[in-house]
Short mmCIF file of C-alpha atoms in Angstrom, two decimals:
data_model
loop_
_atom_site.label_atom_id
_atom_site.label_comp_id
_atom_site.label_asym_id
_atom_site.label_seq_id
_atom_site.Cartn_x
_atom_site.Cartn_y
_atom_site.Cartn_z
CA MET A 35 56.64 24.18 3.79
CA ARG A 36 54.81 27.00 5.49
CA GLY A 37 51.14 26.78 4.65
CA ASP A 38 50.98 22.99 4.58
CA ARG A 39 48.02 21.82 6.57
CA VAL A 40 46.16 18.64 7.38
CA GLU A 41 42.48 18.63 8.23
CA ILE A 42 41.17 15.73 10.34
CA VAL A 43 37.44 15.03 10.75
CA ILE A 44 36.54 12.60 13.53
CA ASP A 45 33.42 10.98 14.96
CA ALA A 46 33.25 12.08 18.58
CA GLY A 47 30.33 9.92 19.70
CA GLY A 48 27.28 11.60 18.23
CA GLU A 49 28.97 14.70 16.89
CA VAL A 50 31.60 15.44 14.27
CA ARG A 51 34.71 17.43 15.18
CA THR A 52 37.30 18.96 12.86
CA TYR A 53 40.94 19.56 13.74
CA GLU A 54 43.74 21.20 11.75
CA VAL A 55 47.50 20.90 12.05
CA VAL A 56 49.29 23.69 10.15
CA ALA A 57 52.95 24.33 9.35
CA THR A 58 53.17 27.76 10.99
CA ARG A 59 56.67 28.92 10.00
CA ASN A 60 58.95 28.76 6.98
CA GLY A 61 60.81 25.47 6.65
CA ARG A 62 58.29 23.46 8.66
CA ARG A 63 56.17 20.67 7.24
CA VAL A 64 53.34 18.43 8.36
CA GLU A 65 53.87 14.66 8.47
CA ILE A 66 51.34 11.85 8.94
CA ASN A 67 52.25 8.52 10.57
CA THR A 68 49.97 5.54 11.09
CA GLY A 69 50.44 2.45 13.16
CA ARG A 70 48.63 0.15 15.61
CA GLY A 71 45.28 1.86 15.14
CA ILE A 72 46.65 5.36 15.79
CA VAL A 73 47.13 8.20 13.31
CA GLU A 74 49.63 10.87 14.37
CA VAL A 75 49.86 14.23 12.58
CA THR A 76 53.01 16.19 13.44
CA GLU A 77 54.41 19.62 12.57
CA VAL A 78 58.15 19.10 12.03
CA THR A 79 61.11 21.48 11.64
CA ARG A 80 63.71 21.25 8.87
CA GLY A 81 65.93 19.17 11.14
CA GLY A 82 63.15 16.70 11.92
CA THR A 83 62.34 17.91 15.44
CA PRO A 84 58.62 17.64 16.22
CA VAL A 85 57.06 20.96 17.25
CA ARG A 86 53.54 19.77 18.03
CA SER A 87 51.52 16.70 17.28
CA ALA A 88 48.00 15.33 17.44
CA ARG A 89 47.00 11.67 17.81
CA PHE A 90 43.71 10.12 16.79
CA MET A 91 42.24 6.63 16.88
CA ALA A 92 42.10 5.41 13.30
CA SER A 93 38.66 3.87 13.83
CA ARG A 94 37.22 7.33 14.69
CA ILE A 95 38.59 9.19 11.66
CA LEU A 96 35.97 10.02 9.03
CA ALA A 97 38.27 12.06 6.75
CA LEU A 98 41.90 13.09 6.63
CA VAL A 99 42.61 15.76 4.03
CA GLU A 100 46.07 17.07 3.13
CA HIS A 101 46.26 20.65 1.82
CA PRO A 102 49.79 21.20 0.46
CA ALA A 103 51.08 24.76 0.20
CA THR A 104 51.58 26.01 -3.34
CA ASP A 105 54.33 28.27 -4.64
CA ARG A 106 52.04 29.78 -7.22
CA PRO A 107 48.35 30.65 -7.29
CA VAL A 108 46.07 27.79 -8.32
CA GLY A 109 43.80 29.88 -10.51
CA GLN A 110 44.73 32.77 -12.75
CA GLU A 111 42.65 35.77 -13.60
CA VAL A 112 41.88 36.02 -17.31
CA MET A 113 41.86 39.54 -18.70
CA GLU A 114 40.18 40.24 -22.00
CA PRO A 115 41.22 43.20 -24.19
#
């Protein structure tokens, strides 16, 4: 869903770098696959075609945070009479 994003924080040998993969259009989603010491984050179309992807060594990842898109606002404003 548009607005899905995954934030990846890695150790780049003495410094910390942050990367984001975002579903940029309607109908696209972000998928995460792991295997053989590699984590792959891919933006995918409705039909399953990969649009772009990023690969990281699992041993270098400090944090991997998924931010799902929401259909409704998380917080609501409270109005008092």
